[in-house]
Coordinates of C-alpha atoms in Angstrom, one line a residue:
M1 CA -2.4 22.8 14.5
K2 CA -0.2 23.4 11.5
K3 CA -1.6 20.4 9.7
T4 CA -5.1 21.4 10.5
S5 CA -4.5 24.9 9.1
L6 CA -3.2 23.5 5.9
V7 CA -6.2 21.3 5.4
L8 CA -8.5 24.2 6.0
L9 CA -6.6 26.3 3.6
A10 CA -6.7 23.7 0.9
S11 CA -10.5 23.2 1.4
S12 CA -11.0 27.0 1.2
L13 CA -9.0 27.2 -2.1
L14 CA -11.1 24.4 -3.6
L15 CA -14.3 26.1 -2.7
V16 CA -13.0 29.4 -4.3
L17 CA -12.0 27.6 -7.5
V18 CA -15.4 25.9 -7.8
A19 CA -17.2 29.1 -7.1
C20 CA -15.1 31.0 -9.7
G21 CA -16.2 28.9 -12.7
G22 CA -15.4 25.2 -12.2
F23 CA -11.6 25.1 -12.7
V24 CA -11.4 21.9 -10.5
Y25 CA -11.8 18.9 -12.7
T26 CA -12.8 15.4 -11.8
T27 CA -14.2 12.4 -13.7
V28 CA -17.6 11.0 -14.8
G29 CA -17.8 7.4 -15.8
G30 CA -18.9 3.9 -15.1
T31 CA -18.7 0.4 -16.6
V32 CA -19.6 -1.2 -19.9
T33 CA -21.0 -4.8 -19.8
G34 CA -22.1 -7.1 -22.6
L35 CA -19.8 -5.6 -25.2
G36 CA -17.4 -8.6 -25.1
N37 CA -13.9 -9.5 -24.2
S38 CA -10.6 -10.3 -25.9
T39 CA -12.0 -13.5 -27.5
T40 CA -15.7 -12.5 -28.1
S41 CA -16.4 -9.0 -29.5
G42 CA -19.6 -7.3 -30.3
G43 CA -17.8 -4.6 -32.2
T44 CA -16.7 -1.0 -31.4
L45 CA -18.8 1.2 -29.1
V46 CA -18.4 4.9 -29.3
L47 CA -19.5 6.9 -26.2
R48 CA -19.8 10.7 -26.3
N49 CA -20.1 13.4 -23.6
E50 CA -21.8 16.8 -23.6
G51 CA -18.7 18.4 -25.0
N52 CA -18.6 16.0 -28.0
F53 CA -15.5 14.2 -26.7
V54 CA -15.6 10.5 -27.6
Q55 CA -14.2 7.3 -26.4
Q56 CA -14.0 4.0 -28.4
L57 CA -14.4 0.7 -26.5
T58 CA -14.2 -2.8 -27.8
V59 CA -14.4 -4.8 -24.5
D60 CA -16.2 -4.7 -21.2
G61 CA -14.7 -2.5 -18.5
P62 CA -14.5 0.9 -17.0
F63 CA -14.6 4.3 -18.8
S64 CA -14.5 7.9 -17.7
F65 CA -14.6 11.5 -19.1
K66 CA -13.2 14.6 -17.5
V67 CA -15.8 17.1 -16.2
A68 CA -15.7 20.3 -14.2
S69 CA -16.7 19.9 -10.6
N70 CA -19.7 22.2 -10.9
A71 CA -20.8 21.3 -14.5
S72 CA -23.6 19.2 -16.0
Y73 CA -22.8 16.1 -17.9
T74 CA -24.5 13.9 -20.5
I75 CA -23.0 10.6 -21.6
S76 CA -24.6 8.9 -24.6
V77 CA -24.0 6.4 -27.4
A78 CA -22.5 8.1 -30.4
T79 CA -22.1 4.9 -32.5
Q80 CA -23.6 1.5 -31.8
P81 CA -21.4 -1.6 -32.2
A82 CA -22.1 -3.9 -35.1
Q83 CA -23.3 -6.9 -33.2
V84 CA -24.8 -5.6 -29.9
N85 CA -27.1 -2.8 -28.9
C86 CA -26.0 -0.6 -25.9
A87 CA -28.1 1.6 -23.6
V88 CA -26.8 4.1 -21.0
A89 CA -28.3 4.4 -17.5
N90 CA -27.5 7.3 -15.1
G91 CA -25.9 9.1 -18.0
T92 CA -27.0 12.7 -17.1
G93 CA -26.5 14.8 -14.0
T94 CA -24.9 17.8 -12.5
M95 CA -21.7 17.8 -10.4
T96 CA -22.0 19.2 -6.9
S97 CA -18.4 18.5 -5.7
D98 CA -15.1 17.2 -6.9
A99 CA -16.0 13.6 -6.1
A100 CA -15.8 11.3 -9.1
V101 CA -19.1 9.9 -10.6
T102 CA -18.8 6.1 -11.2
N103 CA -22.3 4.9 -11.4
I104 CA -23.0 5.2 -15.2
A105 CA -24.0 1.8 -16.5
V106 CA -23.7 1.0 -20.2
T107 CA -25.4 -2.3 -20.9
C108 CA -25.1 -4.1 -24.2
V109 CA -27.4 -6.9 -25.4
P110 CA -27.1 -9.1 -28.5
K111 CA -28.5 -8.1 -31.8
V112 CA -29.8 -10.5 -34.5
P113 CA -27.5 -11.5 -37.5
V114 CA -29.0 -11.3 -41.0
I115 CA -27.8 -14.2 -43.1
A116 CA -28.3 -14.6 -46.9
T117 CA -27.7 -17.9 -48.8
V118 CA -27.1 -17.6 -52.5
S119 CA -27.8 -20.3 -55.1
G120 CA -27.6 -20.5 -58.9
L121 CA -24.9 -17.9 -59.2
T122 CA -22.7 -19.0 -62.2
A123 CA -20.5 -16.0 -63.0
G124 CA -19.8 -12.4 -62.1
S125 CA -20.7 -10.8 -58.8
L126 CA -23.9 -10.2 -56.9
L127 CA -24.3 -7.3 -54.5
L128 CA -26.9 -7.3 -51.7
Y129 CA -28.0 -4.5 -49.4
N130 CA -29.7 -4.6 -46.0
N131 CA -32.1 -1.8 -45.1
A132 CA -31.3 0.2 -48.2
N133 CA -27.5 0.2 -47.5
V134 CA -27.9 1.9 -44.1
N135 CA -24.4 1.9 -42.4
L136 CA -23.0 0.9 -45.8
D137 CA -24.2 -2.6 -44.9
A138 CA -23.6 -4.6 -48.1
L139 CA -22.5 -8.1 -49.1
T140 CA -20.8 -9.2 -52.4
F141 CA -21.1 -12.8 -53.6
T142 CA -19.1 -14.4 -56.4
T143 CA -19.9 -18.0 -55.4
N144 CA -22.9 -19.8 -54.0
I145 CA -22.4 -19.5 -50.2
A146 CA -24.1 -18.1 -47.1
G147 CA -23.0 -14.6 -46.0
T148 CA -23.7 -12.6 -42.8
F149 CA -24.2 -8.8 -43.0
S150 CA -21.8 -6.9 -40.8
Y151 CA -24.4 -4.9 -38.9
Y152 CA -26.7 -7.0 -36.8
I153 CA -30.3 -5.8 -36.2
P154 CA -31.7 -4.8 -32.7
N155 CA -34.5 -6.9 -31.3
G156 CA -37.8 -5.6 -32.6
S157 CA -36.3 -3.6 -35.5
A158 CA -36.9 -4.3 -39.2
Y159 CA -34.5 -5.8 -41.8
A160 CA -34.9 -5.8 -45.6
V161 CA -32.5 -7.5 -48.0
T162 CA -32.6 -6.2 -51.5
I163 CA -30.5 -6.6 -54.7
G164 CA -27.9 -3.8 -55.1
L165 CA -26.4 -5.1 -58.4
Q166 CA -27.3 -8.1 -60.5
P167 CA -24.7 -10.4 -61.9
A168 CA -24.1 -10.3 -65.7
A169 CA -26.6 -12.4 -67.7
Q170 CA -28.5 -13.5 -64.6
T171 CA -31.5 -12.3 -62.6
C172 CA -31.5 -12.9 -58.8
T173 CA -34.5 -12.7 -56.6
V174 CA -34.8 -12.5 -52.8
Q175 CA -37.1 -14.8 -50.7
N176 CA -37.7 -14.3 -46.9
G177 CA -35.8 -11.0 -47.3
S178 CA -37.7 -8.8 -44.9
G179 CA -39.1 -9.0 -41.4
T180 CA -38.6 -8.0 -37.7
A181 CA -35.5 -9.2 -35.9
S182 CA -36.2 -11.3 -32.9
T183 CA -33.7 -12.5 -30.3
T184 CA -36.1 -15.3 -29.3
N185 CA -36.3 -16.5 -32.9
P186 CA -33.1 -15.4 -34.7
Q187 CA -33.5 -18.1 -37.3
L188 CA -36.1 -15.9 -39.2
A189 CA -33.4 -13.4 -40.1
A190 CA -30.9 -16.2 -40.9
N191 CA -33.1 -17.7 -43.6
V192 CA -32.8 -15.1 -46.4
L193 CA -32.6 -17.0 -49.7
V194 CA -31.3 -15.5 -53.0
N195 CA -31.8 -17.6 -56.1
C196 CA -30.2 -16.6 -59.5
V197 CA -31.3 -17.8 -62.9
P198 CA -30.0 -17.2 -66.4
S199 CA -31.5 -14.2 -68.2
V200 CA -30.9 -12.1 -71.3
P201 CA -28.6 -9.1 -71.3
V202 CA -29.9 -5.9 -73.0
S203 CA -27.2 -4.1 -74.9
V204 CA -27.2 -1.0 -77.2
I205 CA -24.9 0.1 -79.9
I206 CA -24.5 4.0 -79.9
T207 CA -23.3 5.7 -83.0
G208 CA -23.0 9.4 -84.0
L209 CA -22.9 10.8 -80.5
G210 CA -20.9 14.0 -80.5
S211 CA -17.8 14.6 -78.4
G212 CA -18.6 15.8 -74.9
K213 CA -22.3 14.9 -75.2
S214 CA -24.3 12.3 -73.3
V215 CA -27.5 10.4 -73.9
V216 CA -29.7 8.8 -71.2
L217 CA -31.5 5.5 -72.1
A218 CA -34.0 3.4 -70.2
N219 CA -35.3 -0.1 -70.2
G220 CA -38.2 0.0 -67.8
A221 CA -36.7 1.1 -64.5
D222 CA -33.2 0.4 -65.6
S223 CA -31.3 3.5 -66.7
L224 CA -28.1 3.9 -68.7
T225 CA -26.2 7.1 -69.2
E226 CA -23.4 7.1 -71.8
G227 CA -21.1 9.8 -73.2
A228 CA -19.4 7.9 -76.0
N229 CA -20.1 5.8 -79.0
G230 CA -19.8 2.0 -78.6
T231 CA -21.6 -1.0 -77.2
F232 CA -23.1 -0.7 -73.7
T233 CA -25.1 -3.1 -71.5
F234 CA -27.9 -2.3 -69.0
A235 CA -27.2 -3.4 -65.4
N236 CA -30.2 -5.7 -65.3
S237 CA -30.8 -8.6 -67.6
V238 CA -34.3 -9.7 -68.6
L239 CA -35.9 -13.0 -67.7
D240 CA -36.6 -15.5 -70.5
G241 CA -40.0 -14.7 -72.0
Q242 CA -40.2 -11.2 -70.6
P243 CA -40.4 -8.0 -72.7
Y244 CA -37.8 -5.3 -73.1
A245 CA -38.3 -1.8 -74.5
V246 CA -35.4 0.6 -74.8
T247 CA -36.2 4.3 -75.0
V248 CA -34.3 7.6 -75.0
T249 CA -35.2 9.6 -71.8
T250 CA -32.8 12.5 -72.2
Q251 CA -31.4 13.6 -75.6
P252 CA -27.9 15.0 -76.0
V253 CA -27.7 18.8 -76.4
G254 CA -28.0 19.7 -80.0
Q255 CA -28.7 16.2 -81.2
T256 CA -31.5 13.7 -81.6
C257 CA -31.0 10.0 -81.0
T258 CA -33.4 7.4 -82.2
V259 CA -33.7 3.7 -81.2
V260 CA -33.9 1.0 -83.8
G261 CA -35.0 -2.5 -82.7
G262 CA -35.4 -1.4 -79.1
S263 CA -38.4 -3.6 -78.1
G264 CA -39.1 -7.3 -78.1
T265 CA -39.3 -10.5 -76.0
A266 CA -36.1 -11.8 -74.3
R267 CA -35.3 -15.3 -75.4
L268 CA -32.5 -17.4 -73.9
S269 CA -32.6 -19.5 -77.1
N270 CA -31.9 -16.4 -79.2
P271 CA -30.4 -13.7 -77.0
T272 CA -28.9 -11.7 -79.9
G273 CA -32.1 -9.7 -80.5
A274 CA -31.8 -7.9 -77.2
S275 CA -28.1 -7.3 -77.8
N276 CA -28.3 -5.7 -81.2
I277 CA -30.3 -2.5 -80.4
Q278 CA -29.1 0.5 -82.4
V279 CA -29.1 4.0 -81.0
N280 CA -28.4 6.5 -83.9
C281 CA -27.6 10.1 -83.0
I282 CA -27.7 12.9 -85.6

């Protein structure tokens, strides 16, 4: 009788605590599959609950969050891993007792790697972006090799490889750079080709610019902002036989800068013409 009375008392206290605002806590969780193990990893998965508490996972296995026994819960993906895409099933609900919830399933499936192969690079460094540098996904090349972007692309989503920064005295172009990632045909995204060829740098010599002032120059879509006198080179060189035309787009305060010899045709056989552009400020 004594033992039965203690059990009834404990049950009554539990019901009172739950009724008074959920001071009894239990767990809500489940299992992650497809993320990887100690030898094969898809990256770091970050899960979040309704209270913005997070958990980081790098391998398959169980997970759980604390939750009040009478509260609602929502488990979602806060950050997708780099190489797999994870979805949550049974992630929302409302607790009706202090029994733990263990049926939340987080299933991860492979994403598609985007691989770029560079040829013709002779010096300097080439910077590539994927999807306009979303997730800071960038690759830097200093030699002619193949490189894989860190963030893989979910099946059915788009990828678009672009030039972030051209190497000095070269122009690189992208072939097969955009498309839709497919897990049934991943070779499409692995066939991005970047070819670099010699080109002519465009340089200006600024004189007369006052202290603390700046001038903005342009060569087509290429912009150059400088706050000192000296020789400066635009980021993008010009292909052999193509025109260049340097202009002032923003004058320094209280001064006027004029361009001398700012237009012409780029020639690999005589590159000095594009590197001897005078910008005189008075």
